[in-house]
mmCIF file of C-alpha atoms and ligand atoms in Angstrom:
data_model
loop_
_atom_site.group_PDB
_atom_site.id
_atom_site.type_symbol
_atom_site.label_atom_id
_atom_site.label_comp_id
_atom_site.label_asym_id
_atom_site.label_seq_id
_atom_site.Cartn_x
_atom_site.Cartn_y
_atom_site.Cartn_z
ATOM 1 C CA MET A 1 127.933 88.317 119.192
ATOM 2 C CA LYS A 2 124.540 87.710 117.712
ATOM 3 C CA ILE A 3 124.401 87.604 113.960
ATOM 4 C CA ILE A 4 121.704 90.013 112.652
ATOM 5 C CA ASP A 5 120.616 88.709 109.171
ATOM 6 C CA LEU A 6 118.729 91.202 107.256
ATOM 7 C CA ARG A 7 119.095 89.635 103.875
ATOM 8 C CA SER A 8 115.651 88.001 103.774
ATOM 9 C CA ASP A 9 112.817 86.674 106.041
ATOM 10 C CA THR A 10 113.590 83.233 104.591
ATOM 11 C CA VAL A 11 116.567 83.052 106.769
ATOM 12 C CA THR A 12 114.529 82.302 110.013
ATOM 13 C CA SER A 13 115.235 79.063 111.642
ATOM 14 C CA PRO A 14 112.721 76.925 113.418
ATOM 15 C CA SER A 15 112.431 77.742 117.242
ATOM 16 C CA SER A 16 112.857 75.012 119.777
ATOM 17 C CA GLU A 17 108.960 74.939 120.340
ATOM 18 C CA MET A 18 108.523 74.563 116.526
ATOM 19 C CA ARG A 19 111.102 71.772 116.544
ATOM 20 C CA SER A 20 109.336 70.066 119.343
ATOM 21 C CA ALA A 21 106.050 70.120 117.439
ATOM 22 C CA MET A 22 107.838 68.685 114.599
ATOM 23 C CA ALA A 23 109.433 65.881 116.529
ATOM 24 C CA GLN A 24 106.124 64.905 118.113
ATOM 25 C CA ALA A 25 104.076 64.957 114.844
ATOM 26 C CA GLU A 26 102.132 61.925 114.118
ATOM 27 C CA VAL A 27 102.498 61.021 110.516
ATOM 28 C CA GLY A 28 100.988 59.071 107.528
ATOM 29 C CA ASP A 29 101.377 58.736 103.859
ATOM 30 C CA ASP A 30 100.254 61.956 102.440
ATOM 31 C CA VAL A 31 100.015 60.703 98.903
ATOM 32 C CA PHE A 32 97.273 58.424 100.282
ATOM 33 C CA GLY A 33 95.714 61.371 101.931
ATOM 34 C CA GLU A 34 96.596 59.803 105.297
ATOM 35 C CA ASP A 35 98.946 62.238 107.049
ATOM 36 C CA PRO A 36 96.923 63.866 109.874
ATOM 37 C CA ASN A 37 99.164 66.919 110.175
ATOM 38 C CA VAL A 38 99.115 67.719 106.428
ATOM 39 C CA ASN A 39 95.361 67.216 106.432
ATOM 40 C CA ARG A 40 95.044 69.561 109.399
ATOM 41 C CA LEU A 41 97.371 72.151 108.035
ATOM 42 C CA GLU A 42 95.468 72.235 104.761
ATOM 43 C CA GLU A 43 92.097 72.548 106.512
ATOM 44 C CA MET A 44 93.494 75.221 108.781
ATOM 45 C CA ALA A 45 94.905 77.242 105.793
ATOM 46 C CA ALA A 46 91.528 76.956 103.906
ATOM 47 C CA GLU A 47 89.753 78.239 107.016
ATOM 48 C CA MET A 48 92.015 81.173 107.685
ATOM 49 C CA LEU A 49 91.796 82.220 103.951
ATOM 50 C CA GLY A 50 88.006 81.631 103.869
ATOM 51 C CA VAL A 51 88.289 79.138 100.957
ATOM 52 C CA GLU A 52 87.071 75.523 100.392
ATOM 53 C CA SER A 53 90.392 73.907 100.078
ATOM 54 C CA ALA A 54 94.197 74.104 100.309
ATOM 55 C CA ILE A 55 97.242 72.044 99.199
ATOM 56 C CA PHE A 56 100.554 71.756 100.913
ATOM 57 C CA ALA A 57 103.602 71.925 98.764
ATOM 58 C CA SER A 58 107.378 72.261 98.997
ATOM 59 C CA SER A 59 107.777 76.035 98.146
ATOM 60 C CA GLY A 60 106.063 79.109 96.891
ATOM 61 C CA THR A 61 107.626 78.499 93.428
ATOM 62 C CA GLN A 62 105.798 75.206 93.381
ATOM 63 C CA THR A 63 102.397 76.734 94.621
ATOM 64 C CA ASN A 64 102.614 79.502 92.084
ATOM 65 C CA LEU A 65 103.337 76.934 89.297
ATOM 66 C CA LEU A 66 100.505 74.689 90.483
ATOM 67 C CA ALA A 67 98.203 77.834 90.176
ATOM 68 C CA LEU A 68 99.372 78.542 86.558
ATOM 69 C CA LEU A 69 98.919 74.955 85.636
ATOM 70 C CA SER A 70 95.490 74.678 87.234
ATOM 71 C CA HIS A 71 94.114 77.921 85.791
ATOM 72 C CA CYS A 72 95.647 77.781 82.304
ATOM 73 C CA GLN A 73 96.005 75.436 79.379
ATOM 74 C CA ARG A 74 98.918 75.001 77.099
ATOM 75 C CA GLY A 75 98.935 78.245 74.820
ATOM 76 C CA ASP A 76 97.162 80.468 77.282
ATOM 77 C CA GLU A 77 98.679 83.563 78.656
ATOM 78 C CA TYR A 78 98.920 85.198 82.173
ATOM 79 C CA ILE A 79 99.535 88.878 82.906
ATOM 80 C CA VAL A 80 101.901 89.408 85.661
ATOM 81 C CA GLY A 81 104.181 92.204 87.089
ATOM 82 C CA GLN A 82 107.624 92.652 85.488
ATOM 83 C CA GLN A 83 109.250 92.274 88.832
ATOM 84 C CA ALA A 84 106.806 89.719 90.254
ATOM 85 C CA HIS A 85 108.294 86.575 91.791
ATOM 86 C CA THR A 86 106.069 84.444 89.645
ATOM 87 C CA TYR A 87 107.516 85.773 86.451
ATOM 88 C CA LYS A 88 111.085 86.758 87.242
ATOM 89 C CA TYR A 89 112.291 84.570 90.129
ATOM 90 C CA GLU A 90 110.845 81.246 89.299
ATOM 91 C CA GLY A 91 112.926 80.058 86.467
ATOM 92 C CA GLY A 92 110.244 80.746 83.959
ATOM 93 C CA GLY A 93 108.460 77.684 85.066
ATOM 94 C CA GLY A 94 105.082 78.733 83.615
ATOM 95 C CA ALA A 95 106.580 79.036 80.101
ATOM 96 C CA VAL A 96 109.007 76.067 80.506
ATOM 97 C CA LEU A 97 106.859 73.468 82.270
ATOM 98 C CA ALA A 98 103.284 74.640 81.442
ATOM 99 C CA SER A 99 103.586 76.170 77.976
ATOM 100 C CA ILE A 100 101.880 79.211 79.365
ATOM 101 C CA GLN A 101 103.032 82.585 77.948
ATOM 102 C CA PRO A 102 103.701 85.395 80.403
ATOM 103 C CA GLN A 103 102.735 88.991 79.586
ATOM 104 C CA PRO A 104 104.656 91.143 82.067
ATOM 105 C CA ILE A 105 103.708 94.683 82.949
ATOM 106 C CA GLU A 106 105.554 97.186 85.115
ATOM 107 C CA PHE A 107 104.283 97.606 88.537
ATOM 108 C CA GLU A 108 103.065 101.087 89.629
ATOM 109 C CA PRO A 109 104.946 102.903 92.525
ATOM 110 C CA ASP A 110 102.320 101.329 94.980
ATOM 111 C CA SER A 111 103.001 97.820 93.643
ATOM 112 C CA THR A 112 99.658 97.500 91.896
ATOM 113 C CA LEU A 113 99.134 96.855 88.263
ATOM 114 C CA ASP A 114 97.306 99.593 86.477
ATOM 115 C CA LEU A 115 94.054 97.882 85.344
ATOM 116 C CA ALA A 116 93.763 100.173 82.284
ATOM 117 C CA ARG A 117 97.202 98.960 81.146
ATOM 118 C CA VAL A 118 96.212 95.350 81.938
ATOM 119 C CA LYS A 119 93.223 95.858 79.775
ATOM 120 C CA MET A 120 95.449 97.117 76.909
ATOM 121 C CA TYR A 121 97.378 93.808 77.007
ATOM 122 C CA ILE A 122 94.426 91.340 77.005
ATOM 123 C CA LYS A 123 94.578 89.809 73.546
ATOM 124 C CA PRO A 124 91.583 89.744 71.352
ATOM 125 C CA ASP A 125 89.784 86.361 70.711
ATOM 126 C CA ASP A 126 91.624 85.690 67.396
ATOM 127 C CA PHE A 127 93.850 82.825 66.384
ATOM 128 C CA HIS A 128 96.852 85.103 65.944
ATOM 129 C CA PHE A 129 97.107 85.479 69.806
ATOM 130 C CA ALA A 130 97.472 83.513 72.887
ATOM 131 C CA ARG A 131 94.411 83.239 74.969
ATOM 132 C CA THR A 132 94.698 85.648 77.879
ATOM 133 C CA ARG A 133 93.431 83.612 80.747
ATOM 134 C CA LEU A 134 94.812 84.796 84.191
ATOM 135 C CA LEU A 135 95.818 87.928 85.990
ATOM 136 C CA CYS A 136 98.440 87.469 88.718
ATOM 137 C CA LEU A 137 99.078 90.003 91.568
ATOM 138 C CA GLU A 138 101.350 89.965 94.409
ATOM 139 C CA ASN A 139 100.714 91.079 98.081
ATOM 140 C CA THR A 140 102.952 92.180 99.654
ATOM 141 C CA GLN A 141 105.030 93.204 96.720
ATOM 142 C CA ALA A 142 108.531 94.625 97.428
ATOM 143 C CA GLY A 143 107.245 94.820 100.977
ATOM 144 C CA LYS A 144 104.139 96.846 100.203
ATOM 145 C CA ALA A 145 100.629 95.932 101.079
ATOM 146 C CA LEU A 146 98.148 96.554 98.233
ATOM 147 C CA PRO A 147 95.172 98.870 99.085
ATOM 148 C CA MET A 148 91.994 96.976 99.838
ATOM 149 C CA HIS A 149 89.863 99.062 97.430
ATOM 150 C CA TYR A 150 92.403 98.165 94.672
ATOM 151 C CA LEU A 151 91.862 94.401 95.270
ATOM 152 C CA ALA A 152 88.174 94.686 95.037
ATOM 153 C CA ARG A 153 88.459 96.633 91.675
ATOM 154 C CA ALA A 154 90.948 94.081 90.277
ATOM 155 C CA ALA A 155 88.478 91.222 91.190
ATOM 156 C CA SER A 156 85.594 92.909 89.398
ATOM 157 C CA PHE A 157 87.824 93.712 86.483
ATOM 158 C CA ALA A 158 88.920 90.141 86.155
ATOM 159 C CA LYS A 159 85.371 89.082 86.304
ATOM 160 C CA ASP A 160 84.215 91.503 83.598
ATOM 161 C CA GLU A 161 87.188 90.580 81.291
ATOM 162 C CA GLY A 162 86.561 86.736 81.791
ATOM 163 C CA LEU A 163 90.003 86.386 83.465
ATOM 164 C CA ARG A 164 90.858 84.210 86.539
ATOM 165 C CA ILE A 165 92.767 86.025 89.337
ATOM 166 C CA HIS A 166 95.659 84.555 91.311
ATOM 167 C CA LEU A 167 97.419 86.066 94.347
ATOM 168 C CA ASP A 168 101.074 85.451 95.086
ATOM 169 C CA GLY A 169 100.421 85.919 98.802
ATOM 170 C CA ALA A 170 103.825 84.771 99.846
ATOM 171 C CA ARG A 171 103.456 87.430 102.644
ATOM 172 C CA ILE A 172 99.699 87.750 102.837
ATOM 173 C CA PHE A 173 99.682 87.896 106.712
ATOM 174 C CA ASN A 174 102.034 90.819 106.516
ATOM 175 C CA ALA A 175 99.587 92.513 104.144
ATOM 176 C CA ALA A 176 96.563 91.651 106.329
ATOM 177 C CA LEU A 177 98.245 93.174 109.469
ATOM 178 C CA LYS A 178 99.172 96.254 107.611
ATOM 179 C CA ARG A 179 95.664 96.841 106.144
ATOM 180 C CA ASN A 180 94.138 95.806 109.526
ATOM 181 C CA VAL A 181 92.006 93.092 107.869
ATOM 182 C CA SER A 182 91.955 89.354 107.955
ATOM 183 C CA ALA A 183 93.789 87.197 105.434
ATOM 184 C CA ALA A 184 90.367 86.034 104.315
ATOM 185 C CA ALA A 185 89.261 89.622 103.486
ATOM 186 C CA ILE A 186 92.274 89.757 101.040
ATOM 187 C CA ALA A 187 91.799 86.228 99.643
ATOM 188 C CA SER A 188 88.069 86.973 98.875
ATOM 189 C CA SER A 189 89.215 88.906 95.786
ATOM 190 C CA PHE A 190 90.981 86.004 94.187
ATOM 191 C CA ASP A 191 90.407 82.506 92.709
ATOM 192 C CA SER A 192 93.621 81.266 94.261
ATOM 193 C CA VAL A 193 96.246 82.267 96.742
ATOM 194 C CA SER A 194 99.719 81.055 97.289
ATOM 195 C CA VAL A 195 100.951 81.512 100.876
ATOM 196 C CA CYS A 196 104.356 80.951 102.223
ATOM 197 C CA LEU A 197 105.154 79.346 105.538
ATOM 198 C CA SER A 198 108.963 79.745 105.200
ATOM 199 C CA LYS A 199 109.110 83.510 105.189
ATOM 200 C CA GLY A 200 108.371 85.573 108.357
ATOM 201 C CA LEU A 201 106.070 82.819 109.653
ATOM 202 C CA GLY A 202 109.299 80.987 110.516
ATOM 203 C CA ALA A 203 108.633 77.493 109.270
ATOM 204 C CA PRO A 204 111.668 75.711 107.766
ATOM 205 C CA VAL A 205 109.811 74.619 104.495
ATOM 206 C CA GLY A 206 106.428 74.771 102.836
ATOM 207 C CA SER A 207 103.741 76.723 101.071
ATOM 208 C CA LEU A 208 100.053 76.305 100.489
ATOM 209 C CA LEU A 209 97.841 76.917 97.455
ATOM 210 C CA CYS A 210 94.272 77.863 98.446
ATOM 211 C CA GLY A 211 91.166 78.036 96.362
ATOM 212 C CA ASN A 212 87.964 76.153 95.586
ATOM 213 C CA GLY A 213 87.720 72.409 95.711
ATOM 214 C CA GLU A 214 87.840 71.836 92.001
ATOM 215 C CA LEU A 215 90.977 74.001 91.406
ATOM 216 C CA ILE A 216 92.794 72.299 94.344
ATOM 217 C CA ARG A 217 91.903 68.845 93.038
ATOM 218 C CA GLU A 218 93.470 69.829 89.757
ATOM 219 C CA ALA A 219 96.440 71.128 91.560
ATOM 220 C CA ARG A 220 96.876 67.810 93.317
ATOM 221 C CA LYS A 221 97.186 66.124 90.120
ATOM 222 C CA TRP A 222 99.902 68.576 88.864
ATOM 223 C CA ARG A 223 101.638 68.430 92.187
ATOM 224 C CA LYS A 224 102.084 64.674 91.831
ATOM 225 C CA MET A 225 103.283 65.100 88.255
ATOM 226 C CA LEU A 226 105.946 67.664 89.390
ATOM 227 C CA GLY A 227 107.328 65.110 91.885
ATOM 228 C CA GLY A 228 105.764 67.013 94.811
ATOM 229 C CA GLY A 229 103.809 64.264 96.328
ATOM 230 C CA MET A 230 105.590 63.985 99.640
ATOM 231 C CA ARG A 231 104.966 61.073 101.990
ATOM 232 C CA GLN A 232 105.288 61.477 105.773
ATOM 233 C CA ALA A 233 105.232 65.272 105.345
ATOM 234 C CA GLY A 234 103.464 65.666 108.666
ATOM 235 C CA ILE A 235 106.855 66.580 110.241
ATOM 236 C CA LEU A 236 106.973 69.677 107.921
ATOM 237 C CA ALA A 237 103.211 70.254 108.237
ATOM 238 C CA ALA A 238 103.458 70.360 112.142
ATOM 239 C CA ALA A 239 105.991 73.313 111.725
ATOM 240 C CA GLY A 240 103.450 74.971 109.403
ATOM 241 C CA ILE A 241 100.619 74.470 111.864
ATOM 242 C CA TYR A 242 102.820 75.971 114.675
ATOM 243 C CA ALA A 243 103.831 78.848 112.432
ATOM 244 C CA LEU A 244 100.109 79.874 111.596
ATOM 245 C CA GLN A 245 99.066 79.509 115.144
ATOM 246 C CA HIS A 246 101.871 81.422 116.818
ATOM 247 C CA ASN A 247 103.591 83.570 114.325
ATOM 248 C CA SER A 248 101.029 85.233 112.131
ATOM 249 C CA GLN A 249 100.122 87.942 114.487
ATOM 250 C CA ARG A 250 103.741 88.701 115.755
ATOM 251 C CA LEU A 251 104.566 89.969 112.226
ATOM 252 C CA ALA A 252 103.356 93.279 113.601
ATOM 253 C CA LYS A 253 106.731 93.333 115.512
ATOM 254 C CA ASP A 254 108.576 92.984 112.251
ATOM 255 C CA HIS A 255 106.782 95.981 110.856
ATOM 256 C CA GLU A 256 107.546 98.069 113.931
ATOM 257 C CA ASN A 257 111.202 97.094 113.680
ATOM 258 C CA ALA A 258 111.272 97.940 109.970
ATOM 259 C CA ALA A 259 109.852 101.409 110.693
ATOM 260 C CA LEU A 260 112.475 102.020 113.415
ATOM 261 C CA LEU A 261 115.189 100.896 111.059
ATOM 262 C CA ALA A 262 113.867 103.280 108.288
ATOM 263 C CA GLN A 263 113.717 106.222 110.773
ATOM 264 C CA GLY A 264 117.286 105.470 112.086
ATOM 265 C CA LEU A 265 118.687 105.137 108.659
ATOM 266 C CA GLY A 266 116.833 108.204 107.563
ATOM 267 C CA GLU A 267 119.102 110.306 109.811
ATOM 268 C CA ILE A 268 121.991 109.277 107.774
ATOM 269 C CA ASP A 269 122.502 111.747 104.799
ATOM 270 C CA GLU A 270 124.420 109.274 102.644
ATOM 271 C CA ILE A 271 121.513 106.758 102.550
ATOM 272 C CA GLY A 272 118.487 107.311 100.315
ATOM 273 C CA VAL A 273 115.919 105.553 102.392
ATOM 274 C CA ASP A 274 112.643 104.472 100.650
ATOM 275 C CA PHE A 275 109.872 103.521 103.080
ATOM 276 C CA HIS A 276 106.537 103.736 101.380
ATOM 277 C CA GLU A 277 103.465 104.314 103.705
ATOM 278 C CA ALA A 278 102.352 100.758 102.661
ATOM 279 C CA GLN A 279 105.681 99.118 103.702
ATOM 280 C CA THR A 280 105.626 96.094 106.074
ATOM 281 C CA ASN A 281 108.899 94.357 106.970
ATOM 282 C CA MET A 282 111.197 95.787 104.264
ATOM 283 C CA VAL A 283 113.305 98.853 104.150
ATOM 284 C CA TYR A 284 115.019 99.870 100.842
ATOM 285 C CA GLY A 285 118.147 101.887 101.040
ATOM 286 C CA ALA A 286 120.250 103.367 98.121
ATOM 287 C CA PHE A 287 123.960 104.188 98.344
ATOM 288 C CA SER A 288 126.797 105.548 96.249
ATOM 289 C CA PRO A 289 128.499 102.785 94.201
ATOM 290 C CA GLU A 290 131.732 103.401 96.310
ATOM 291 C CA SER A 291 129.735 102.775 99.599
ATOM 292 C CA ALA A 292 127.781 99.828 98.257
ATOM 293 C CA ALA A 293 130.947 98.091 97.239
ATOM 294 C CA LEU A 294 132.293 98.246 100.802
ATOM 295 C CA LEU A 295 129.207 98.045 103.032
ATOM 296 C CA PRO A 296 128.420 94.386 103.076
ATOM 297 C CA GLU A 297 131.987 93.371 104.386
ATOM 298 C CA PHE A 298 132.143 96.243 106.823
ATOM 299 C CA LEU A 299 128.736 95.182 108.315
ATOM 300 C CA GLN A 300 129.727 91.551 108.328
ATOM 301 C CA GLN A 301 132.609 92.291 110.446
ATOM 302 C CA ARG A 302 130.129 93.648 112.974
ATOM 303 C CA GLY A 303 127.818 90.705 112.800
ATOM 304 C CA ILE A 304 125.282 92.177 110.337
ATOM 305 C CA LEU A 305 124.468 90.413 107.127
ATOM 306 C CA VAL A 306 123.085 92.468 104.213
ATOM 307 C CA SER A 307 122.881 91.873 100.353
ATOM 308 C CA GLY A 308 125.168 93.795 98.039
ATOM 309 C CA GLY A 309 124.110 96.342 95.444
ATOM 310 C CA GLU A 310 123.548 100.091 95.277
ATOM 311 C CA THR A 311 119.982 99.521 96.272
ATOM 312 C CA VAL A 312 119.609 97.183 99.323
ATOM 313 C CA ARG A 313 116.566 95.560 100.735
ATOM 314 C CA LEU A 314 116.742 95.141 104.524
ATOM 315 C CA VAL A 315 114.214 92.542 105.842
ATOM 316 C CA THR A 316 113.038 92.268 109.439
ATOM 317 C CA HIS A 317 111.687 89.003 110.750
ATOM 318 C CA LEU A 318 111.201 86.600 113.683
ATOM 319 C CA ASP A 319 115.128 86.308 114.348
ATOM 320 C CA VAL A 320 115.651 90.158 114.471
ATOM 321 C CA ALA A 321 114.742 91.690 117.799
ATOM 322 C CA GLY A 322 113.869 95.254 118.553
ATOM 323 C CA GLU A 323 117.173 95.720 120.350
ATOM 324 C CA ASP A 324 119.135 94.783 117.263
ATOM 325 C CA ILE A 325 117.849 97.810 115.356
ATOM 326 C CA PRO A 326 120.017 100.375 117.086
ATOM 327 C CA ARG A 327 123.055 98.174 116.568
ATOM 328 C CA VAL A 328 122.380 98.100 112.778
ATOM 329 C CA VAL A 329 121.722 101.991 112.645
ATOM 330 C CA GLU A 330 124.933 102.556 114.630
ATOM 331 C CA ALA A 331 126.955 100.354 112.261
ATOM 332 C CA TYR A 332 125.787 102.212 109.294
ATOM 333 C CA LYS A 333 126.562 105.655 111.099
ATOM 334 C CA GLU A 334 130.141 104.334 111.969
ATOM 335 C CA PHE A 335 130.571 103.435 108.183
ATOM 336 C CA PHE A 336 129.642 106.831 107.036
ATOM 337 C CA SER A 337 131.483 108.768 109.669
ATOM 338 C CA GLY A 338 134.757 106.886 108.946
HETATM 339 C C1 PLP B 1 109.729 83.785 98.508
HETATM 340 C C2 PLP B 1 108.565 84.054 97.573
HETATM 341 C C3 PLP B 1 108.064 83.176 96.792
HETATM 342 C C4 PLP B 1 108.255 81.665 96.924
HETATM 343 O O1 PLP B 1 109.533 81.327 96.961
HETATM 344 P P1 PLP B 1 110.145 79.952 97.433
HETATM 345 O O2 PLP B 1 111.443 80.249 97.784
HETATM 346 O O3 PLP B 1 110.000 79.069 96.157
HETATM 347 O O4 PLP B 1 109.277 79.339 98.499
HETATM 348 C C5 PLP B 1 106.983 83.544 96.100
HETATM 349 N N1 PLP B 1 106.532 84.879 95.918
HETATM 350 C C6 PLP B 1 107.218 85.756 96.550
HETATM 351 C C7 PLP B 1 106.683 87.254 96.453
HETATM 352 C C8 PLP B 1 108.239 85.422 97.521
HETATM 353 O O5 PLP B 1 108.846 86.395 98.215
#
């Protein structure tokens, strides 16, 4: 029986074609700038995002941290969503390693940050306060693609307020497909963008920070300091190249599957399905505490892996096929009819 793993899109494993690209990758020492596949991947990402330059790093946590370190100085502040990955799920790296103070703000229901609220939190130029330097957005955030007109407004807001603006675009290609624009159209509103290769794009490892040449040169220094200078990293970069070339458009299939799943689960009275019009590859379901306690094991016995909790995030990806969706819906129906 095939295991259907809906816990995250990070669980995808490299296909045999991707593994073969990795096995055949020509390599060099990337700290010397001599790995042809790393260089090619960085050029390719910069081109796809319409920016001057990009740097390959081990994870999205590291590329977000590189952005904080490159935009801000010690004692500066960044404004970020309360539930943002950069703030909440990265060990407080900005504060711990960069001495940058976070100023978290609640996300709006559509995953934007209300710019009027952001403005209230920008500190005056006064020695009592940290210097507000950077605004961080996330797209997709909780699976929702931000509206394009909002991105344009956020960009001009940041400019007017003298702030830099960074995007945690771990899933920028999902956002681009949902909004029917290029990734470059999204990136054009930002001074830097972090992109994950290891989510729905299906690479085993790796993220890219994209921005102008000066910013990426700065990031290169910080990456080395963080111990992120990898040597024959072309084996990993080859997987990233394969992912960008073959897997960025197929994310549409994941969105279709998520919509099917939302529809199927929506027919079950005991599940509160939350599927916002801007959703991409994630479906949120809410259950009673009693059901929530029993569901993960019940589903696991039927080859379906989900996270625990009274609100669950189900994520579709490369390793979930269309034909898997009815099996998942049936398993939930079986649970609630039992
Ligand atoms: C996964 C993710 C990251 C990066 O996570 P890593 O596991 O460090 O690669 C950053 N932002 C968001 C929104 C993510 O989902």
